[in-house]
């Protein structure tokens, strides 16, 4: 009977130690406190965020943190989308510039036609 009591007590102590260690490492199920409004663990440029900026982001890792695979997937997708949108934007800006040049040239050519009497 004495041996069984010792086993039960040792088992209870071991269980308590494992519980305390698990609670210290994993917490008790509460949510993490939000960061202060002006605090951020990551850095991005103030303007013109590029796909490379998103790809180079690194987050602080903690035991109760995030799934790295999911965050990496999301960041890769966002970086690709940023690259695509910025390429489209550059293409459109170049197209607008070409159109403005063409309009300006046509206006100057139209002015010469009016001076020569060939205009409407």
PDB file of N, CA and C in Angstrom, residues 22 24-27 32 60-66:
ATOM      1  N   UNK A  22       3.841  23.414 -19.518  1.00  0.00           N
ATOM      2  CA  UNK A  22       3.016  23.632 -20.704  1.00  0.00           C
ATOM      3  C   UNK A  22       2.304  24.977 -20.645  1.00  0.00           C
ATOM      4  N   UNK A  24       3.345  27.628 -19.096  1.00  0.00           N
ATOM      5  CA  UNK A  24       4.344  28.686 -19.274  1.00  0.00           C
ATOM      6  C   UNK A  24       4.729  28.825 -20.747  1.00  0.00           C
ATOM      7  N   UNK A  25       4.828  27.702 -21.447  1.00  0.00           N
ATOM      8  CA  UNK A  25       5.259  27.738 -22.844  1.00  0.00           C
ATOM      9  C   UNK A  25       4.107  28.120 -23.770  1.00  0.00           C
ATOM     10  N   UNK A  26       2.958  27.494 -23.614  1.00  0.00           N
ATOM     11  CA  UNK A  26       1.854  27.676 -24.549  1.00  0.00           C
ATOM     12  C   UNK A  26       0.781  28.640 -24.066  1.00  0.00           C
ATOM     13  N   UNK A  27       0.835  29.085 -22.878  1.00  0.00           N
ATOM     14  CA  UNK A  27      -0.174  29.992 -22.355  1.00  0.00           C
ATOM     15  C   UNK A  27      -1.410  29.234 -21.914  1.00  0.00           C
ATOM     16  N   UNK A  32      -3.261  36.878 -27.629  1.00  0.00           N
ATOM     17  CA  UNK A  32      -2.124  37.762 -27.412  1.00  0.00           C
ATOM     18  C   UNK A  32      -2.611  39.206 -27.369  1.00  0.00           C
ATOM     19  N   UNK A  60       8.483  38.493 -36.224  1.00  0.00           N
ATOM     20  CA  UNK A  60       9.009  37.894 -35.002  1.00  0.00           C
ATOM     21  C   UNK A  60       8.324  36.562 -34.786  1.00  0.00           C
ATOM     22  N   UNK A  61       9.117  35.577 -34.447  1.00  0.00           N
ATOM     23  CA  UNK A  61       8.547  34.264 -34.204  1.00  0.00           C
ATOM     24  C   UNK A  61       8.535  34.004 -32.702  1.00  0.00           C
ATOM     25  N   UNK A  62       7.399  33.565 -32.240  1.00  0.00           N
ATOM     26  CA  UNK A  62       7.240  33.222 -30.838  1.00  0.00           C
ATOM     27  C   UNK A  62       6.588  31.851 -30.759  1.00  0.00           C
ATOM     28  N   UNK A  63       6.631  31.263 -29.609  1.00  0.00           N
ATOM     29  CA  UNK A  63       6.074  29.925 -29.453  1.00  0.00           C
ATOM     30  C   UNK A  63       4.598  29.914 -29.816  1.00  0.00           C
ATOM     31  N   UNK A  64       3.868  30.928 -29.409  1.00  0.00           N
ATOM     32  CA  UNK A  64       2.434  30.990 -29.705  1.00  0.00           C
ATOM     33  C   UNK A  64       2.166  31.870 -30.904  1.00  0.00           C
ATOM     34  N   UNK A  65       3.093  31.905 -31.844  1.00  0.00           N
ATOM     35  CA  UNK A  65       3.004  32.803 -32.984  1.00  0.00           C
ATOM     36  C   UNK A  65       2.122  32.311 -34.100  1.00  0.00           C
ATOM     37  N   UNK A  66       2.628  32.320 -35.291  1.00  0.00           N
ATOM     38  CA  UNK A  66       1.854  32.052 -36.490  1.00  0.00           C
ATOM     39  C   UNK A  66       2.412  30.828 -37.205  1.00  0.00           C
TER      40      UNK A  66
END
